Coordinates of C-alpha atoms and ligand atoms in Angstrom, one line a residue:
X1166 CA 23.6 9.5 20.2
X1167 CA 24.4 6.1 18.4
X1168 CA 21.0 5.1 20.3
X1169 CA 19.1 7.6 18.6
X1170 CA 20.6 7.3 15.8
X1171 CA 19.7 4.1 15.1
X1172 CA 16.6 4.2 16.1
X1173 CA 15.1 6.6 14.1
X1174 CA 16.9 4.8 11.3
X1175 CA 15.3 1.6 12.4
X1176 CA 11.6 4.2 12.5
X1177 CA 12.1 4.8 8.8
X1178 CA 12.6 1.6 7.5
X1179 CA 15.7 1.9 6.3
X1180 CA 18.7 -0.8 8.2
X1181 CA 15.3 -2.8 9.5
X1182 CA 17.2 -5.6 8.0
X1183 CA 20.2 -5.1 10.1
X1184 CA 18.4 -5.0 13.2
X1185 CA 16.4 -7.6 13.0
X1186 CA 18.4 -10.4 11.5
X1187 CA 21.5 -8.7 12.3
X1188 CA 23.0 -8.1 9.4
X1189 CA 24.8 -5.7 8.0
X1190 CA 23.8 -4.5 5.1
X1191 CA 26.0 -1.8 4.0
X1192 CA 24.8 -2.3 0.4
X1193 CA 27.4 -0.3 -1.9
X1194 CA 30.4 -2.8 -0.2
X1195 CA 28.7 -5.7 -1.3
X1196 CA 28.0 -4.7 -4.7
X1197 CA 31.7 -4.4 -5.7
X1198 CA 32.0 -7.7 -5.0
X1199 CA 28.8 -9.4 -6.5
X1200 CA 28.4 -7.2 -9.0
X1201 CA 30.3 -9.2 -12.8
X1202 CA 32.4 -7.1 -14.8
X1203 CA 33.3 -7.5 -18.0
X1204 CA 36.3 -5.7 -18.2
X1205 CA 37.5 -7.6 -22.0
X1206 CA 34.6 -6.7 -23.6
X1207 CA 34.9 -3.5 -25.3
X1208 CA 30.7 -3.7 -26.2
X1209 CA 29.9 -5.5 -22.5
X1210 CA 27.9 -8.4 -24.8
X1211 CA 26.0 -6.4 -26.5
X1212 CA 25.7 -7.5 -29.8
X1213 CA 26.8 -4.9 -33.6
X1214 CA 25.0 -3.8 -36.1
X1215 CA 25.3 -2.1 -38.9
X1216 CA 21.5 -1.5 -40.0
X1217 CA 20.3 1.4 -38.1
X1218 CA 17.0 -0.1 -37.5
X1219 CA 18.1 -2.2 -35.6
X1220 CA 20.0 -0.2 -33.4
X1221 CA 16.8 2.0 -32.2
X1222 CA 14.5 1.9 -30.3
X1223 CA 11.7 3.9 -31.5
X1224 CA 9.4 5.9 -28.9
X1225 CA 6.3 3.7 -29.4
X1226 CA 5.8 0.2 -29.2
X1227 CA 2.7 -2.6 -28.9
X1228 CA 1.5 -2.6 -25.3
X1229 CA 2.3 -5.4 -23.0
X1230 CA -0.9 -6.9 -22.6
X1231 CA -2.8 -7.2 -19.8
X1232 CA -3.8 -10.6 -17.9
X1233 CA -7.3 -12.1 -16.6
X1234 CA -8.9 -14.4 -15.5
X1235 CA -12.3 -14.0 -15.1
X1236 CA -13.9 -12.0 -17.6
X1237 CA -16.6 -8.6 -16.4
X1238 CA -19.5 -11.8 -14.6
X1239 CA -16.8 -13.1 -13.0
X1240 CA -16.6 -16.0 -15.6
X1241 CA -13.4 -18.2 -15.6
X1242 CA -12.0 -17.6 -19.6
X1243 CA -9.8 -20.5 -19.6
X1244 CA -10.4 -23.2 -17.2
X1245 CA -6.7 -23.4 -16.6
X1246 CA -5.7 -19.7 -15.4
X1247 CA -8.3 -20.4 -11.7
X1248 CA -6.8 -21.0 -9.1
X1249 CA -9.3 -22.5 -7.4
X1250 CA -8.4 -20.6 -4.3
X1251 CA -10.3 -22.9 -1.1
X1252 CA -14.4 -22.4 -0.9
X1253 CA -13.5 -21.0 2.7
X1254 CA -10.2 -17.8 1.3
X1255 CA -13.0 -17.6 -1.6
X1256 CA -15.6 -16.7 0.3
X1257 CA -13.3 -14.9 3.3
X1258 CA -12.0 -12.5 0.7
X1259 CA -15.0 -12.1 -0.8
X1260 CA -16.6 -11.2 2.9
X1261 CA -14.0 -8.5 3.5
X1262 CA -14.3 -7.2 0.0
X1263 CA -18.1 -6.0 1.5
X1264 CA -16.5 -5.0 4.8
X1265 CA -14.6 -2.6 3.2
X1266 CA -16.3 -1.0 1.7
X1267 CA -19.2 -1.1 4.7
X1268 CA -15.6 0.6 6.0
X1269 CA -15.3 3.1 3.1
X1270 CA -18.6 4.1 3.6
X1271 CA -18.5 5.4 6.9
X1272 CA -15.7 6.7 7.0
X1273 CA -15.5 8.9 4.8
X1274 CA -19.0 10.3 6.0
X1275 CA -17.0 10.5 8.8
X1276 CA -14.7 13.0 8.3
X1277 CA -18.1 14.8 6.5
X1278 CA -19.6 14.8 9.6
X1279 CA -16.3 16.7 11.5
X1280 CA -15.8 13.6 12.7
X1281 CA -12.3 13.1 11.9
X1282 CA -10.4 15.0 9.6
X1283 CA -9.4 12.9 6.6
X1284 CA -9.6 10.3 5.1
X1285 CA -8.8 8.3 1.7
X1286 CA -10.8 6.1 -0.4
X1287 CA -10.1 3.0 -1.5
X1288 CA -13.2 1.6 -2.9
X1289 CA -13.1 -0.4 -6.3
X1290 CA -9.3 -1.2 -5.8
X1291 CA -9.8 -4.1 -3.3
X1292 CA -8.9 -7.6 -6.1
X1293 CA -5.3 -5.2 -6.1
X1294 CA -6.1 -6.0 -1.9
X1295 CA -6.6 -9.4 -1.0
X1296 CA -5.7 -10.2 -4.7
X1297 CA -1.7 -10.0 -3.3
X1298 CA -2.7 -10.1 -0.1
X1299 CA -3.3 -14.1 -0.6
X1300 CA -0.2 -15.2 -2.5
X1301 CA 1.7 -13.7 0.6
X1302 CA 2.6 -15.2 3.5
X1303 CA 2.3 -12.9 6.6
X1304 CA 6.3 -14.0 6.8
X1305 CA 6.4 -11.3 4.1
X1306 CA 7.1 -7.4 5.4
X1307 CA 5.1 -5.1 3.5
X1308 CA 5.8 -1.8 3.2
X1309 CA 2.7 0.4 0.5
X1310 CA 1.9 3.6 -0.1
X1311 CA -1.8 4.2 1.8
X1312 CA -4.3 2.9 -0.5
X1313 CA -4.2 -0.7 0.5
X1314 CA -6.1 -0.9 3.5
X1315 CA -7.5 -4.8 2.8
X1316 CA -4.1 -6.0 3.1
X1317 CA -3.9 -5.0 6.6
X1318 CA -7.2 -6.2 6.5
X1319 CA -6.5 -9.8 5.3
X1320 CA -3.0 -9.0 8.1
X1321 CA -6.2 -9.4 10.7
X1322 CA -6.0 -5.9 11.0
X1323 CA -9.4 -6.3 13.9
X1324 CA -11.5 -2.8 12.6
X1325 CA -11.5 -1.6 16.0
X1326 CA -8.2 -1.0 14.9
X1327 CA -8.6 0.3 12.1
X1328 CA -11.5 3.2 13.6
X1329 CA -8.6 3.7 16.4
X1330 CA -5.9 4.6 13.9
X1331 CA -9.1 7.0 12.5
X1332 CA -10.2 8.8 15.0
X1333 CA -6.3 8.7 16.7
X1334 CA -7.4 7.7 20.0
X1335 CA -5.4 6.3 23.4
X1336 CA -5.5 2.7 21.4
X1337 CA -3.6 3.3 18.1
X1338 CA -0.3 2.3 17.6
X1339 CA 1.1 5.2 16.4
X1340 CA -0.3 7.7 19.9
X1341 CA -2.0 10.1 17.5
X1342 CA 0.7 11.7 15.9
X1343 CA -0.2 10.0 12.3
X1344 CA -2.6 10.7 10.1
X1345 CA -5.6 9.1 9.6
X1346 CA -5.4 6.1 7.4
X1347 CA -2.0 6.6 7.9
X1348 CA -1.8 2.6 9.7
X1349 CA 0.9 0.2 10.9
X1350 CA 0.9 -3.0 12.4
X1351 CA 4.3 -5.1 13.5
X1352 CA 1.4 -8.7 14.0
X1353 CA 0.8 -7.7 10.6
X1354 CA 4.3 -7.4 9.9
X1355 CA 2.7 -3.5 7.2
X1356 CA 5.2 -0.8 7.8
X1357 CA 4.2 1.9 9.3
X1358 CA 2.8 4.6 6.3
X1359 CA 4.2 8.2 5.0
X1360 CA 2.6 10.7 4.2
X1361 CA 5.6 11.5 1.3
X1362 CA 5.1 10.1 -1.7
X1363 CA 7.0 6.3 -2.4
X1364 CA 8.9 7.2 0.3
X1365 CA 8.7 3.1 1.7
X1366 CA 10.2 2.5 -2.4
X1367 CA 13.7 3.0 -1.6
X1368 CA 13.1 0.2 1.6
X1369 CA 11.5 -2.4 -0.1
X1370 CA 14.8 -3.7 -1.0
X1371 CA 16.6 -2.9 1.4
X1372 CA 14.9 -4.8 3.7
X1373 CA 14.8 -7.6 1.0
X1374 CA 18.4 -7.6 1.1
X1375 CA 18.9 -7.4 4.3
X1376 CA 16.3 -11.2 4.2
X1377 CA 17.8 -12.4 1.6
X1378 CA 21.1 -12.1 3.9
X1379 CA 20.1 -14.1 6.0
X1380 CA 18.5 -17.0 4.5
X1381 CA 15.0 -16.2 5.2
X1382 CA 12.7 -18.0 2.2
X1383 CA 10.9 -13.9 2.1
X1384 CA 10.5 -11.5 -0.1
X1385 CA 9.1 -7.6 0.9
X1386 CA 6.2 -5.9 -1.3
X1387 CA 5.7 -2.8 -2.3
X1388 CA 3.2 -1.4 -3.6
X1389 CA 2.9 2.7 -5.5
X1390 CA 1.0 4.0 -7.4
X1391 CA 1.2 5.9 -11.3
X1392 CA 1.6 9.0 -9.6
X1393 CA 4.2 8.0 -7.2
X1394 CA 6.0 6.3 -9.6
X1395 CA 7.5 9.4 -11.7
X1396 CA 9.1 9.7 -7.4
X1397 CA 13.0 9.9 -8.4
X1398 CA 13.1 7.3 -4.5
X1399 CA 10.4 4.6 -7.5
X1400 CA 14.2 5.2 -9.4
X1401 CA 16.9 4.6 -7.7
X1402 CA 14.4 1.9 -6.2
X1403 CA 14.4 -0.4 -8.7
X1404 CA 17.7 -0.1 -9.8
X1405 CA 18.7 -0.4 -7.2
X1406 CA 16.6 -3.7 -6.6
X1407 CA 17.5 -5.5 -10.0
X1408 CA 21.6 -4.7 -9.9
X1409 CA 21.1 -6.8 -6.3
X1410 CA 19.2 -9.4 -6.8
X1411 CA 16.4 -8.7 -3.9
X1412 CA 14.6 -10.5 -3.3
X1413 CA 11.2 -8.0 -4.0
X1414 CA 7.0 -7.1 -5.6
X1415 CA 7.2 -3.5 -6.7
X1416 CA 3.3 -3.8 -7.3
X1417 CA 2.1 -0.9 -9.2
X1418 CA -1.8 0.5 -8.3
X1419 CA -2.4 1.6 -11.6
X1420 CA -6.2 4.2 -11.2
X1421 CA -6.0 6.0 -13.4
X1422 CA -4.9 9.7 -11.6
X1423 CA -2.3 11.0 -9.3
X1424 CA -4.7 13.1 -7.2
X1425 CA -6.5 14.3 -10.3
X1426 CA -3.3 14.7 -12.4
X1427 CA -4.6 11.8 -14.9
X1428 CA -1.9 8.8 -16.9
X1429 CA -1.5 10.3 -20.3
X1430 CA -0.5 14.2 -18.3
X1431 CA 2.3 11.7 -16.1
X1432 CA 4.1 9.5 -18.0
X1433 CA 4.3 8.7 -21.8
X1434 CA 5.3 5.5 -22.2
X1435 CA 4.1 2.2 -22.2
X1436 CA 2.4 3.2 -18.0
X1437 CA 5.0 1.3 -15.5
X1438 CA 5.2 -1.0 -16.4
X1439 CA 7.3 -1.0 -19.4
X1440 CA 10.3 0.2 -16.5
X1441 CA 11.3 -2.8 -16.2
X1442 CA 13.2 -4.1 -19.4
X1443 CA 15.3 -0.9 -18.8
X1444 CA 15.6 -2.4 -15.4
X1445 CA 16.3 -6.2 -15.8
X1446 CA 13.5 -7.6 -13.8
X1447 CA 10.5 -9.5 -15.0
X1448 CA 7.1 -7.1 -15.4
X1449 CA 3.2 -8.0 -16.0
X1450 CA 0.2 -6.1 -16.6
X1451 CA -2.5 -7.6 -14.7
X1452 CA -6.1 -6.7 -14.3
X1453 CA -6.3 -4.8 -10.5
X1454 CA -10.0 -5.6 -10.3
X1455 CA -10.1 -10.0 -10.8
X1456 CA -8.9 -10.9 -8.1
X1457 CA -7.5 -14.6 -9.3
X1458 CA -5.4 -12.6 -12.1
X1459 CA -4.2 -11.0 -9.4
X1460 CA -3.9 -13.7 -6.9
X1461 CA -1.8 -16.1 -10.2
X1462 CA 0.3 -13.1 -10.5
X1463 CA 1.8 -12.8 -7.3
X1464 CA 1.7 -15.8 -6.5
X1465 CA 4.2 -16.3 -9.9
X1466 CA 5.9 -13.2 -8.7
X1467 CA 6.5 -14.1 -5.5
X1468 CA 8.1 -18.0 -6.2
X1469 CA 10.6 -15.1 -9.2
X1470 CA 11.5 -13.2 -6.3
X1471 CA 12.0 -16.0 -3.3
X1472 CA 13.9 -19.5 -5.3
X1473 CA 15.4 -16.8 -7.4
X1474 CA 16.3 -13.7 -6.3
X1475 CA 14.9 -11.7 -8.8
X1476 CA 12.7 -8.3 -8.1
X1477 CA 9.6 -9.0 -9.9
X1478 CA 7.8 -5.3 -11.7
X1479 CA 4.4 -6.2 -11.5
X1480 CA 1.4 -2.8 -12.9
X1481 CA -2.0 -3.4 -11.8
X1482 CA -5.0 -1.5 -14.2
X1483 CA -7.3 -1.0 -11.9
X1484 CA -10.5 2.0 -10.5
X1485 CA -10.7 4.4 -8.3
X1486 CA -14.0 4.7 -7.8
X1487 CA -14.5 7.1 -5.7
X1488 CA -12.2 11.3 -5.7
X1489 CA -8.8 10.5 -4.1
X1490 CA -9.1 11.9 -0.3
X1491 CA -11.8 13.8 2.3
X1492 CA -9.9 17.1 0.3
X1493 CA -10.4 16.8 -3.9
X1494 CA -13.6 15.9 -5.5
X1495 CA -13.0 14.2 -8.5
X1496 CA -16.5 16.0 -9.8
X1497 CA -13.5 18.2 -11.3
X1498 CA -11.8 16.8 -12.9
X1499 CA -13.7 13.4 -14.4
X1500 CA -15.8 12.3 -16.1
X1501 CA -18.6 11.1 -13.9
X1502 CA -20.6 9.3 -16.1
X1503 CA -17.5 7.4 -17.7
X1504 CA -16.5 7.1 -13.6
X1505 CA -19.7 5.4 -13.3
X1506 CA -19.4 2.8 -16.7
X1507 CA -16.4 1.8 -15.4
X1508 CA -17.8 0.8 -11.9
X1509 CA -20.6 -1.2 -13.0
X1510 CA -19.0 -3.0 -15.3
X1511 CA -16.1 -3.5 -13.9
X1512 CA -16.5 -3.5 -9.9
X1513 CA -14.4 -6.8 -8.5
X1514 CA -16.2 -7.5 -5.9
X1515 CA -18.8 -8.0 -8.6
X1516 CA -16.4 -9.7 -10.6
X1517 CA -15.7 -11.6 -7.8
X1518 CA -19.3 -12.6 -6.4
X1519 CA -20.3 -13.7 -10.2
X1520 CA -17.4 -15.9 -10.3
X1521 CA -18.7 -17.4 -6.2
X1522 CA -22.1 -18.0 -7.7
X1523 CA -21.5 -20.1 -11.0
X1524 CA -19.1 -22.2 -8.1
X1525 CA -22.8 -22.4 -6.8
X1526 CA -20.1 -20.4 -3.2
X1527 CA -22.7 -17.7 -3.2
X1528 CA -26.5 -16.5 -3.9
X1529 CA -27.2 -13.3 -4.7
X1530 CA -29.8 -12.9 -2.6
X1531 CA -27.2 -12.8 -0.2
X1532 CA -26.0 -10.3 -0.6
X1533 CA -28.3 -7.0 1.7
X1534 CA -27.9 -9.8 4.1
X1535 CA -23.9 -9.3 4.3
X1536 CA -24.1 -6.1 3.4
X1537 CA -25.9 -5.3 6.1
X1538 CA -23.8 -7.4 8.4
X1539 CA -20.6 -5.9 7.4
X1540 CA -22.3 -2.1 8.4
X1541 CA -23.3 -2.8 12.3
X1542 CA -19.6 -4.3 12.3
X1543 CA -18.7 -1.8 11.4
X1544 CA -20.6 0.7 13.5
X1545 CA -20.2 -0.9 16.1
X1546 CA -16.2 -0.3 16.1
X1547 CA -16.9 2.9 15.5
X1548 CA -18.6 4.1 18.3
X1549 CA -15.8 1.4 20.3
X1550 CA -13.6 3.8 18.4
X1551 CA -14.9 7.5 19.1
X1552 CA -16.2 7.1 23.1
X1553 CA -12.6 6.0 24.1
X1554 CA -9.6 8.5 25.2
X1555 CA -7.5 10.6 23.1
X1556 CA -3.7 10.5 23.4
X1557 CA -1.7 11.9 27.0
X1558 CA -0.3 15.4 24.9
X1559 CA 2.6 14.3 26.5
X1560 CA 2.3 11.5 23.3
X1561 CA 4.1 15.4 21.5
X1562 CA 7.1 15.2 22.8
X1563 CA 8.1 10.3 23.5
X1564 CA 9.8 7.8 22.2
X1565 CA 11.6 9.4 19.8
X1566 CA 14.7 10.2 22.4
X1567 CA 15.9 8.2 25.4
X1568 CA 16.5 11.7 26.4
X1569 CA 15.0 14.9 25.4
X1570 CA 16.5 17.4 24.2
X1571 CA 16.6 20.4 26.4
X1572 CA 15.4 23.3 24.0
X1573 CA 12.2 20.1 23.8
X1574 CA 12.1 20.0 27.0
X1575 CA 11.7 24.0 27.3
X1576 CA 9.0 23.6 24.7
X1577 CA 7.3 20.9 26.5
X1578 CA 6.7 23.2 30.1
X1579 CA 5.1 26.2 27.3
X1580 CA 2.7 23.7 26.2
X1581 CA 1.3 22.7 30.0
X1582 CA 1.7 27.1 30.7
X1583 CA -0.6 27.7 28.4
X1584 CA -2.4 25.2 29.4
X1585 CA -3.0 26.3 32.7
X1586 CA -3.0 29.7 32.0
X1587 CA -5.9 29.0 29.2
X1588 CA -7.8 26.6 31.3
X1589 CA -11.7 27.6 29.9
X1590 CA -10.0 27.3 27.0
X1591 CA -8.6 24.2 26.4
X1592 CA -10.2 22.2 29.2
X1593 CA -13.1 21.0 27.6
X1594 CA -10.0 19.9 25.3
X1595 CA -7.4 18.1 28.0
X1596 CA -11.2 16.3 29.4
X1597 CA -11.1 14.0 25.7
X1598 CA -7.7 13.1 26.3
X1599 CA -5.8 11.1 28.6
X1600 CA -4.6 12.5 32.1
Ligands
TPP2060 C1 6.4 13.2 -2.0 C2 5.3 13.9 -2.0 N1 5.0 14.9 -3.1 C3 3.2 15.0 -3.8 C4 2.4 14.7 -2.6 C5 1.3 15.2 -2.7 N2 0.1 13.9 -3.3 C6 -0.2 13.2 -1.9 S1 -0.7 11.6 -3.0 C7 -0.4 11.9 -4.3 C8 -0.7 11.3 -5.9 C9 0.3 9.9 -5.8 O1 -0.7 9.1 -7.4 P1 -0.1 7.7 -6.9 O2 0.6 7.6 -6.3 O3 -1.0 7.5 -7.8 O4 -1.1 7.6 -6.2 P2 -2.6 7.4 -5.9 O5 -3.6 8.0 -4.5 O6 -3.4 7.2 -6.9 O7 -3.5 5.7 -5.4 C10 0.4 13.3 -4.2 C11 1.2 14.3 -5.3 C12 3.2 14.0 -1.2 N3 2.9 13.5 -0.2 N4 4.2 13.8 -1.5

């Protein structure tokens, strides 16, 4: 029983730090000894005043500016802010951005053709993916939401792996038990995606605290959306992280919408970053479509998290260029003319392309060939994934319990009985599964 409970906790990410590093991370235990108590000062260090306005915080305040390095054409505004990444890294970023777009396009179409059950597009948010991923170490665990495929790609997740997962075939790590896009990879140090919003958020500081106690020089990266920021778990995670000084970066992709809910119906404050002050952590707002700015900001946040053991909240302003998922139609709630204008003005791929051209690393004339080659690679991987068998049906019952409980044994037997009884119907389906 103990083994079973431990396993299920590990699979939810709750005690991953404990299992991997042998750390007893029952956080509240250590809290009571590590937080200084200011018992000798009734006002707890807060300054006193007799002026009411001084003691009042207003509901409106100046917005925190958005940090950027490049303008909309990819020209660096202040040369001192150029991170001067190597040519190899810059070109890899560009090539992967183009590949990701192609993958997005083809997986969207595959769902529309009925080849897969579902897909979530990420075009428009590539700057947040590659800028942040390049500033992290592979040893920094990632807790993502679902729209961060580029982070996985940067970490070496192959097109074949993306396709196997989205086509739920026998080669995918989740054995077909997760919806498409719910990626995860041990090798890429990327925790499996959970559909329930903000599930990953309280896990992240827990793991980060475990890393800190184990003396690792790493931080945890936790991605989430502006919609997820309204979940109770988001509050618990950020408050906890600040109090226990966990080395975690909270990276909010503010793409303006939580499915069809615009940000104005979502929160009334100064975006998401304004909350950082409330939690007692550093906060930075960045232009999410400027991959160099994102890189600088995450590199800085990583240093704060790892060297000073403090969490940082980053809010990246970006744009979801497509619908939320294949179950959604953005034209129902977005002004498509405006979306088109934003796309043209603020495309992260074009901005990086402009930067590369100014540096003499790329020529626009090479774009068509790059796109064509990426499209070919994506198509090849998709064809291969389609041909693979689906996982064995018994995997509906494996990997949770060491010994299958009687009620599940009964269900498994019933399933087999049904399959045998209605062979003429289930036969064609079963032939596509591993036997
Ligand atoms: C707990 C929970 N509530 C509601 C949903 C339904 N839901 C799925 S995605 C989504 C919007 C999330 O928006 P955001 O966090 O901004 O991320 P984005 O999709 O914009 O990347 C909602 C409400 C869910 N999956 N889980």
